XYZ file of C-alpha atoms in Angstrom:
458
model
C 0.000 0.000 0.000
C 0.983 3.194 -1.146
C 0.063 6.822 -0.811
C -0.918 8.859 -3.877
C -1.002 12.819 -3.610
C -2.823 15.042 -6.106
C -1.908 18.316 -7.226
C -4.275 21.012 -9.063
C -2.049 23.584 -10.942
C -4.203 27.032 -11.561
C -5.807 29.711 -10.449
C -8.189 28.929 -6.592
C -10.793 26.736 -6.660
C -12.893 23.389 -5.734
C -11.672 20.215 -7.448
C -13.076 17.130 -6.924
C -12.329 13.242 -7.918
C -15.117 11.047 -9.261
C -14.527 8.103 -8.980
C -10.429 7.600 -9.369
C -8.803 4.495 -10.612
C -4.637 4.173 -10.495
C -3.337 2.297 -13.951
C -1.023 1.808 -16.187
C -0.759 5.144 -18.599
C -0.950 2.681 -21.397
C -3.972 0.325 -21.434
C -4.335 -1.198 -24.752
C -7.572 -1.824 -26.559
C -10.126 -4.249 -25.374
C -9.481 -7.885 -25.309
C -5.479 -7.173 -25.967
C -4.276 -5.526 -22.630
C -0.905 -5.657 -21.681
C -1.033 -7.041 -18.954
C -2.759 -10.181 -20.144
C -5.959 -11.809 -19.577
C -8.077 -9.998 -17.524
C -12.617 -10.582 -16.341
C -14.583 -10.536 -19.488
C -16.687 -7.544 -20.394
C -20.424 -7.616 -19.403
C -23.146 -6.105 -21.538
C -26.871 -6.788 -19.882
C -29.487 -5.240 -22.395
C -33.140 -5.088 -21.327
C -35.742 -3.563 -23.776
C -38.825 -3.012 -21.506
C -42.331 -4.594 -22.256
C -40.514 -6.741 -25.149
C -42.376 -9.745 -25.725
C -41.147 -13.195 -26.063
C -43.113 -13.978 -29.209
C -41.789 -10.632 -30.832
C -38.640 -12.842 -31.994
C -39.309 -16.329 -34.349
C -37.935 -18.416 -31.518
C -40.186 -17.707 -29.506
C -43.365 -18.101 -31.851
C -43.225 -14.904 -33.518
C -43.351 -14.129 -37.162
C -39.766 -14.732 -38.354
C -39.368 -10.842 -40.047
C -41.138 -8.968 -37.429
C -37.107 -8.570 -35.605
C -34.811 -9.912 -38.437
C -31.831 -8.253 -36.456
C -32.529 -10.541 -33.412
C -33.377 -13.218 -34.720
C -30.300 -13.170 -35.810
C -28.773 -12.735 -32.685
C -31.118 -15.546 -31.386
C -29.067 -18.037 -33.650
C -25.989 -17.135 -32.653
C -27.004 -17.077 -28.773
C -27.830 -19.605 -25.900
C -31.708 -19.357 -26.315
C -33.887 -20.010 -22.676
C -36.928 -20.953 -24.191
C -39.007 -21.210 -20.320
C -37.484 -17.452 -19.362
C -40.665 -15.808 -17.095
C -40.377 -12.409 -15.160
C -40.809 -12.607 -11.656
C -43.439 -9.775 -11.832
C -45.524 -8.261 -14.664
C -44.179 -4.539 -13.741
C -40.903 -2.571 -14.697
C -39.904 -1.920 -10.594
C -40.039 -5.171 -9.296
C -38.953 -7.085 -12.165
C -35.855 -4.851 -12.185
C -35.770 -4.973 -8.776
C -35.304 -8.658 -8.758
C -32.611 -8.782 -11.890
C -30.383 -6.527 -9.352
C -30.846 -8.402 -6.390
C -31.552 -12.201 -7.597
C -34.458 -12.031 -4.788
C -38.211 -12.601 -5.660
C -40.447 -9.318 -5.514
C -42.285 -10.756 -2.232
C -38.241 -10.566 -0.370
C -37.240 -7.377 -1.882
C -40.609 -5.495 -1.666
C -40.113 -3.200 -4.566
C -43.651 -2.861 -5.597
C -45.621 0.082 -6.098
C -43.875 3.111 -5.649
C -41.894 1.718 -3.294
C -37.716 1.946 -3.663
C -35.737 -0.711 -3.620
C -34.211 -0.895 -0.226
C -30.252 0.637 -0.538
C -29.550 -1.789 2.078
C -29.564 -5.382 0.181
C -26.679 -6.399 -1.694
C -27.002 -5.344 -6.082
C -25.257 -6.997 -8.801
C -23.416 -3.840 -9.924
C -22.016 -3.845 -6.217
C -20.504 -6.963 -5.842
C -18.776 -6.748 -9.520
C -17.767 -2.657 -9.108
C -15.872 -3.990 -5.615
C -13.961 -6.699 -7.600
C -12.320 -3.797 -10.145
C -15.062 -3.982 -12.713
C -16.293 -0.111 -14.279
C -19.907 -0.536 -13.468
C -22.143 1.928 -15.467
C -25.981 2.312 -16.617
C -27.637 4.064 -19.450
C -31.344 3.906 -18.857
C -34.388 5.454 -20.063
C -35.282 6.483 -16.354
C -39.212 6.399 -14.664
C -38.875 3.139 -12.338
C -35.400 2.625 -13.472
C -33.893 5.797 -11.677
C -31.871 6.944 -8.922
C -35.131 7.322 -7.176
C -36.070 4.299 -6.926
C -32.951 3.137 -5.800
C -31.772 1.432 -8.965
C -28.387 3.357 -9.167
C -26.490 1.374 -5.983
C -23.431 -0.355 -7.213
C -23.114 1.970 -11.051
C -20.029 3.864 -10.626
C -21.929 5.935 -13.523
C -25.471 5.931 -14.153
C -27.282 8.003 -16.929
C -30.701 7.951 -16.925
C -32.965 10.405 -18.812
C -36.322 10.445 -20.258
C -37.465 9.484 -23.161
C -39.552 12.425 -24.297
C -35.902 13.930 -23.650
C -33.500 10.743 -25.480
C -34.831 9.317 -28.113
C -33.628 5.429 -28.858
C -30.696 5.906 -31.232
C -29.413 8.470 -28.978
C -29.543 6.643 -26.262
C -27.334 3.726 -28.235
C -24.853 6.722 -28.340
C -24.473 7.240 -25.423
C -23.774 3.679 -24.806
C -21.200 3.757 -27.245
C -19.694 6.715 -25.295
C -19.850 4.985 -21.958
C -18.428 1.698 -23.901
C -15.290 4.542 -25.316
C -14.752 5.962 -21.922
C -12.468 2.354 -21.308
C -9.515 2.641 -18.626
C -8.613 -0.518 -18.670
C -11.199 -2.213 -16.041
C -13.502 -4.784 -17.466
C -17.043 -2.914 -17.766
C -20.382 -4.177 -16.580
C -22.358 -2.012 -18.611
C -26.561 -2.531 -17.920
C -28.604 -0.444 -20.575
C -32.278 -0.187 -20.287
C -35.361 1.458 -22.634
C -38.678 2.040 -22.717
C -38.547 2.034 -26.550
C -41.194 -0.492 -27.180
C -43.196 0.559 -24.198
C -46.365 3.323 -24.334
C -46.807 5.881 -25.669
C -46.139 3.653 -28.720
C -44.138 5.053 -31.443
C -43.339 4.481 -34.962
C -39.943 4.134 -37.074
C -36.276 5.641 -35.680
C -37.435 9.277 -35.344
C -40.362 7.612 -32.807
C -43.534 9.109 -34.791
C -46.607 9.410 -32.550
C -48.841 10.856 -35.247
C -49.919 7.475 -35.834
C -51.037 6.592 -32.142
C -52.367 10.563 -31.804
C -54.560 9.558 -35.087
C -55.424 6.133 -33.055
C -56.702 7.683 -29.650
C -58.704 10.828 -31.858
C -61.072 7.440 -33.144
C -60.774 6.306 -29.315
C -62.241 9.470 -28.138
C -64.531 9.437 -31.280
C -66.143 5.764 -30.128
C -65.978 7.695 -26.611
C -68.251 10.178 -27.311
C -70.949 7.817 -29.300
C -71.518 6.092 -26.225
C -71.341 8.982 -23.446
C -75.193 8.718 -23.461
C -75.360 5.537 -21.680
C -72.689 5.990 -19.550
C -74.703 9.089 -18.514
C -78.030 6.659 -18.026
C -75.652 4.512 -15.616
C -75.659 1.092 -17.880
C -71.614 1.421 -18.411
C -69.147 2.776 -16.709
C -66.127 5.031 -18.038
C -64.101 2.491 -17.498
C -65.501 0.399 -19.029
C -66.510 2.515 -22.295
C -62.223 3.185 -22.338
C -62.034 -0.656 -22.966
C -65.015 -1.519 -25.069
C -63.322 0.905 -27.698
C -59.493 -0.190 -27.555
C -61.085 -4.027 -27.541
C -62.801 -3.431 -30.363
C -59.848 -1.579 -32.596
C -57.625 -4.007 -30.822
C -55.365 -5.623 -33.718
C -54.654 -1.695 -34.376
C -53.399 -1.130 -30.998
C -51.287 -4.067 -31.077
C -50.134 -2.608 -34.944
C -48.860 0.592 -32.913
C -46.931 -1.562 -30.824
C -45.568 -3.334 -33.491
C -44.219 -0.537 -35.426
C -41.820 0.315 -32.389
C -40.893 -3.273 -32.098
C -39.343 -2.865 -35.699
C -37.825 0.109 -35.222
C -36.191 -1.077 -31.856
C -35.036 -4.106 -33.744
C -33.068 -2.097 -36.700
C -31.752 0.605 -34.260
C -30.307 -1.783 -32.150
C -29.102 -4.381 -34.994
C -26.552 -1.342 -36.005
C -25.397 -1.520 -32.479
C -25.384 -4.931 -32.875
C -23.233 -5.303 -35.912
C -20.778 -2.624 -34.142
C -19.948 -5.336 -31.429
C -19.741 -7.790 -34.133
C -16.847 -6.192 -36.101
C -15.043 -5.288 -32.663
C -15.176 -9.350 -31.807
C -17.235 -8.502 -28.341
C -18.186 -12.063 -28.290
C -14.864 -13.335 -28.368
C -14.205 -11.581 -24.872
C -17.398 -10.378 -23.733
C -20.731 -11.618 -22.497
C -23.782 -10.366 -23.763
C -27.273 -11.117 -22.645
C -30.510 -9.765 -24.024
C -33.797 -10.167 -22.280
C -37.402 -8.159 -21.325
C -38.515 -7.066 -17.652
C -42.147 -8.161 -18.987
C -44.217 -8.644 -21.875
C -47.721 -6.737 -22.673
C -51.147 -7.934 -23.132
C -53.149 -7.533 -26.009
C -57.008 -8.408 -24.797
C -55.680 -12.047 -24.959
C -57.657 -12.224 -21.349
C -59.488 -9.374 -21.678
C -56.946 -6.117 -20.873
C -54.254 -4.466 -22.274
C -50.896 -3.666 -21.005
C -48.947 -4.835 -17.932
C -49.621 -5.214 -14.188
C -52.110 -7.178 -12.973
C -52.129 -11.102 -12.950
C -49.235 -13.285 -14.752
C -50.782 -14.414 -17.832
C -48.373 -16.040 -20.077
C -48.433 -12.952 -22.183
C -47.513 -10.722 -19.354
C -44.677 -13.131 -18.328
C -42.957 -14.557 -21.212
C -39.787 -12.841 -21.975
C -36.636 -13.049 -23.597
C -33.614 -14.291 -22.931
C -30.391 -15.007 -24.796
C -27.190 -14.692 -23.721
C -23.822 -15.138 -26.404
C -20.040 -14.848 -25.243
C -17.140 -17.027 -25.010
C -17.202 -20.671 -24.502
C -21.205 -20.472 -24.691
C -22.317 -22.581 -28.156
C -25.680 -21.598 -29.512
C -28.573 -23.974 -28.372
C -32.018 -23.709 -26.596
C -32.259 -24.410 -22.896
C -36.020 -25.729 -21.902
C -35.762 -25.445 -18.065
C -37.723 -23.035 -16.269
C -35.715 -19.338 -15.453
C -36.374 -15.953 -14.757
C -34.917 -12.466 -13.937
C -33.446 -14.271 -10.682
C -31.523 -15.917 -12.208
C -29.146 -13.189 -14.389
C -27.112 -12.006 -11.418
C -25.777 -15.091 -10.185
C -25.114 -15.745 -13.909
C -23.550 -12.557 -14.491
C -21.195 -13.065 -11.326
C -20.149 -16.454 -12.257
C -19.083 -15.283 -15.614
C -16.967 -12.930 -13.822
C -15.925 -15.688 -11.393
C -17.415 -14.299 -8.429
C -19.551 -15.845 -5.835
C -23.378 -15.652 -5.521
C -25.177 -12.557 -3.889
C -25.773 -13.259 -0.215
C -29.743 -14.642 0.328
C -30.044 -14.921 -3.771
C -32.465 -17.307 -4.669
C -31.667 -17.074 -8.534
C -28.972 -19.759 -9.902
C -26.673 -19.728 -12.230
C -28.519 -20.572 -15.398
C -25.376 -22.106 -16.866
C -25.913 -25.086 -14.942
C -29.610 -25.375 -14.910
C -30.243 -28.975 -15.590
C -33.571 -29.536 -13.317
C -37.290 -28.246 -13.478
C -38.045 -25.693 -10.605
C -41.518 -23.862 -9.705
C -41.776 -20.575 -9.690
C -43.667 -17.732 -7.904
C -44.959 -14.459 -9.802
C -46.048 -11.143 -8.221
C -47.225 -8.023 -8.229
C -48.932 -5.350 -6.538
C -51.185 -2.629 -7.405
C -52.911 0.079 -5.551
C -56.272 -1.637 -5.288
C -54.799 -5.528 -5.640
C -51.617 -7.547 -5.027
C -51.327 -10.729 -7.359
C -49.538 -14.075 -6.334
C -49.407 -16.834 -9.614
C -47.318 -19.884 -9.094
C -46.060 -22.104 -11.977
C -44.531 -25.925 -11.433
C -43.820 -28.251 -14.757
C -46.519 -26.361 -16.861
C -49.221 -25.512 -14.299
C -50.437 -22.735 -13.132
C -52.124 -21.371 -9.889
C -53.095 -17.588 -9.661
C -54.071 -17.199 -6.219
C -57.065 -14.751 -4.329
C -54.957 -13.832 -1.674
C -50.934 -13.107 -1.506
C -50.529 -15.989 0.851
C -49.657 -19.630 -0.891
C -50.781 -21.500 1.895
C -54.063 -20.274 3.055
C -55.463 -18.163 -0.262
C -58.421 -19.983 -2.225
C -57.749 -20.510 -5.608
C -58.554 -17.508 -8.292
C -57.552 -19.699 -11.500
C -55.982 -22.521 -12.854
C -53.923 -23.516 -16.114
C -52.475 -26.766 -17.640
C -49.786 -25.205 -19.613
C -49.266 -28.584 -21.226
C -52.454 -28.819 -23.122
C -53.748 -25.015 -22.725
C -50.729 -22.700 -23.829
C -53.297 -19.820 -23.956
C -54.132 -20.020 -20.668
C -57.982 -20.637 -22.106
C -59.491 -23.351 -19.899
C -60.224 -22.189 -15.924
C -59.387 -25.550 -14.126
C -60.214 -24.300 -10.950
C -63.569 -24.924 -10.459
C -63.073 -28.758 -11.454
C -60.520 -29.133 -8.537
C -58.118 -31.695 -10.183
C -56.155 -33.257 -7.568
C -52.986 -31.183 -8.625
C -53.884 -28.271 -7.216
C -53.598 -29.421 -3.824
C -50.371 -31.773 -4.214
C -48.766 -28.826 -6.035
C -49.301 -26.584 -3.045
C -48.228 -28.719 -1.034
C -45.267 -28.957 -3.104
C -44.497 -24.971 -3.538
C -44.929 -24.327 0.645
C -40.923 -25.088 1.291
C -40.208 -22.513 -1.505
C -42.980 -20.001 0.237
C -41.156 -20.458 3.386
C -38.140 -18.910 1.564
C -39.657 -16.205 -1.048
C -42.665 -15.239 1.371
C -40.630 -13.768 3.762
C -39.285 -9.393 3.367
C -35.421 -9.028 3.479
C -34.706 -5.444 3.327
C -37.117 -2.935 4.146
C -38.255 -0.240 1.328
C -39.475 2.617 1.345
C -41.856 5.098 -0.514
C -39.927 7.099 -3.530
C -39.865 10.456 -2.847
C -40.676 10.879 -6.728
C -39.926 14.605 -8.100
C -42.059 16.459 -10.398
C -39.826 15.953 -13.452
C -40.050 11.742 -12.794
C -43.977 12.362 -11.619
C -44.406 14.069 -15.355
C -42.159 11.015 -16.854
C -44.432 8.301 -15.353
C -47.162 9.768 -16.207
C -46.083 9.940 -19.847
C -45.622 6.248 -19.840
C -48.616 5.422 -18.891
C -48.560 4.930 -14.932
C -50.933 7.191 -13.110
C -50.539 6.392 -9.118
């Protein structure tokens, strides 16, 4: 140990260090340092509200995201990848933390507590550069998601459009001094407002809610007489123009997919893969009045849950991985790649050596409802109550011979139900109980108007 002394030269003033790393003047380039091998570069890419079946492995239609599909046959494919929630916070929440959103408590509005151990944390305190580009709301300083990020640039949409935002993570990918670098980028490209082709046209949507309001008005009348409610006049109308909605969404998912395959072919030419790690997934998907709604929140339909998630580096051979995973399970992944041990009370594993079928719990919470859905080899309980052991049953699924979740078992009571929860109360035992305490975001009118924008009114 050593001591280092700093000297300013100039006229009086305050300096300051951010964040101030001792190297060698000369660094080299990526992947050819001379010092020798050194931990691999980790790139962690979530596109919010992306939908599994928005790529051809997945079930979609095979030139809907050409550019990832691509990447999809290059890549370690996890074909059973669920969120743990169907909302931005705690899903995030839980990729940081590898804990389920019933430990961490992230929910609402509340942040996630600065207390539990992150991801960025454990890899920043074993001489990785740890930064974040992210499109802000829930995934802010905030609400707590900045612990661990040596840098963390968040801004608005409305105020970074996509292909800026890939800038700026080529910038933070330039600003190299010879760490490794876990870099985490985040958008809400795909998410609403939805927007069309790589200058993000609303016109489009603006021309889409005009016809909303216009189907609105026709039926104010009985809404005034009492036989429908507002409510439910908002979702008679998007219902019925429903395959345009999903259109608007659509449009963003191709832009999103040719924005980022120029990013894409930019880590290609470099030969990221043959030092780096990249992994590509969704915090949730979005419904589509496939059970009756639209959007996110609310109970875990398959559509809600279903994500992405491919990961591509070196030593991992392209292939499809059938096992059941989640957001849980990318930070004890991400810290074996950089051979460090597991976050302490993680419940995730390592999804490089997944080679067993495990249940898994889903939740969320609104301000009216919380939501509890557990999955085990292709069923599927959604619960009244947040409470797996004493909660009646709201729904049931056989995955296995109802993919579209189409066919309510519960009121036939097969005998499953009960043996499988019996079978999920020694993982309830574990995931039902807080670690950490959060607290409510103290949310600032800039975020308040950002929210807002994308849809969340609470």
């Amino acid at each position: 140990r050593g001591r280092f002394t700093f000297r300013v030269r100039g006229a009086g003033g305050t300096t300051a260090f951010f964040a101030p790393t001792i190297g060698p003047k000369e660094i080299g380039s990526p992947g050819s340092r001379p010092w020798g091998d050194t931990s691999p570069d980790i790139l962690v890419f979530v596109g919010d509200t992306f939908r599994a079946d928005n790529l051809a492995i997945y079930g979609g239609p095979p030139d809907l995201t050409p550019r990832l599909n691509a990447l999809a046959d290059r890549s370690l494919r996890f074909l059973q990848a669920r969120s743990p929630s169907t909302s931005t916070l705690p899903a995030h929440s839980s990729l940081f933390t590898g804990l389920s959103p019933t430990q961490h408590g992230a929910t609402r509005h509340r942040a996630l507590s600065r207390e539990l151990p992150r991801l960025a944390q454990g890899l920043h305190e074993a001489g990785y550069r740890t930064a974040a580009v992210s499109d802000s709301g829930y995934v802010s300083r905030q609400f707590g998601m900045d612990v661990g990020f040596e840098s963390f640039d968040e801004r608005a949409f409305l105020q970074r459009p996509f292909v800026r935002l890939l800038d700026d993570v080529r910038h933070t990918r330039a600003a190299d001094d010879g760490r490794p670098l876990f870099l985490f980028v985040q958008t809400y490209r795909v998410h609403n407002p939805f927007r069309s082709g790589l200058e993000e046209d609303q016109s489009a949507r603006r021309a889409f809610l005009e016809e909303m309001r216009a189907a609105f008005r026709a039926k104010r009348p009985e809404a005034r007489r009492g036989l429908l409610s507002v409510e439910a006049l908002v979702e008679e109308a998007y219902a019925k123009h429903g395959d345009r909605y999903r259109d608007l969404y659509l449009d963003g998912v191709r832009a999103f997919d040719l924005a980022l395959g120029e990013f894409l072919d930019e880590l290609d030419a470099e030969g990221y893969a043959e030092r780096g790690y990249l992994i590509f997934t969704a915090d949730h998907g979005e419904e589509f009045f496939e059970h009756g709604g639209r959007g996110h929140g609310g109970p875990a339909f398959e559509e809600r849950v279903r994500i992405p998630l491919l990961m591509r580096g070196p030593g991992i051979e392209p292939g499809d991985v059938e096992w059941a995973c989640s957001l849980l399970d990318v930070a004890p992944t991400v810290l074996r790649l950089a051979g460090l041990d597991p976050l302490p009370r993680a419940v995730g594993r390592d999804l490089l050596t997944l080679n067993m079928e495990r249940p898994m719990l889903f939740y969320n919470a609104s301000t009216s409802e919380e939501y509890l859905v557990a999955l085990d080899e292709g069923r599927k309980l959604f619960f009244e109550e947040p409470d797996l052991e004493r909660s009646g049953i709201r729904a049931a699924f056989d995955l296995n011979t109802d993919p579209a979740e189409q066919v309510d078992l519960a009121s036939e009571s097969p005998e499953w139900i009960e043996s499988m929860r019996a079978k999920l109360a020694p993982l309830w035992s574990v995931l039902g109980q807080p670690v950490g305490t959060s607290e409510r975001a103290d949310i600032d009118p800039g975020l308040a108007e950002h929210l807002r924008a994308l849809g969340y009114a609470e």
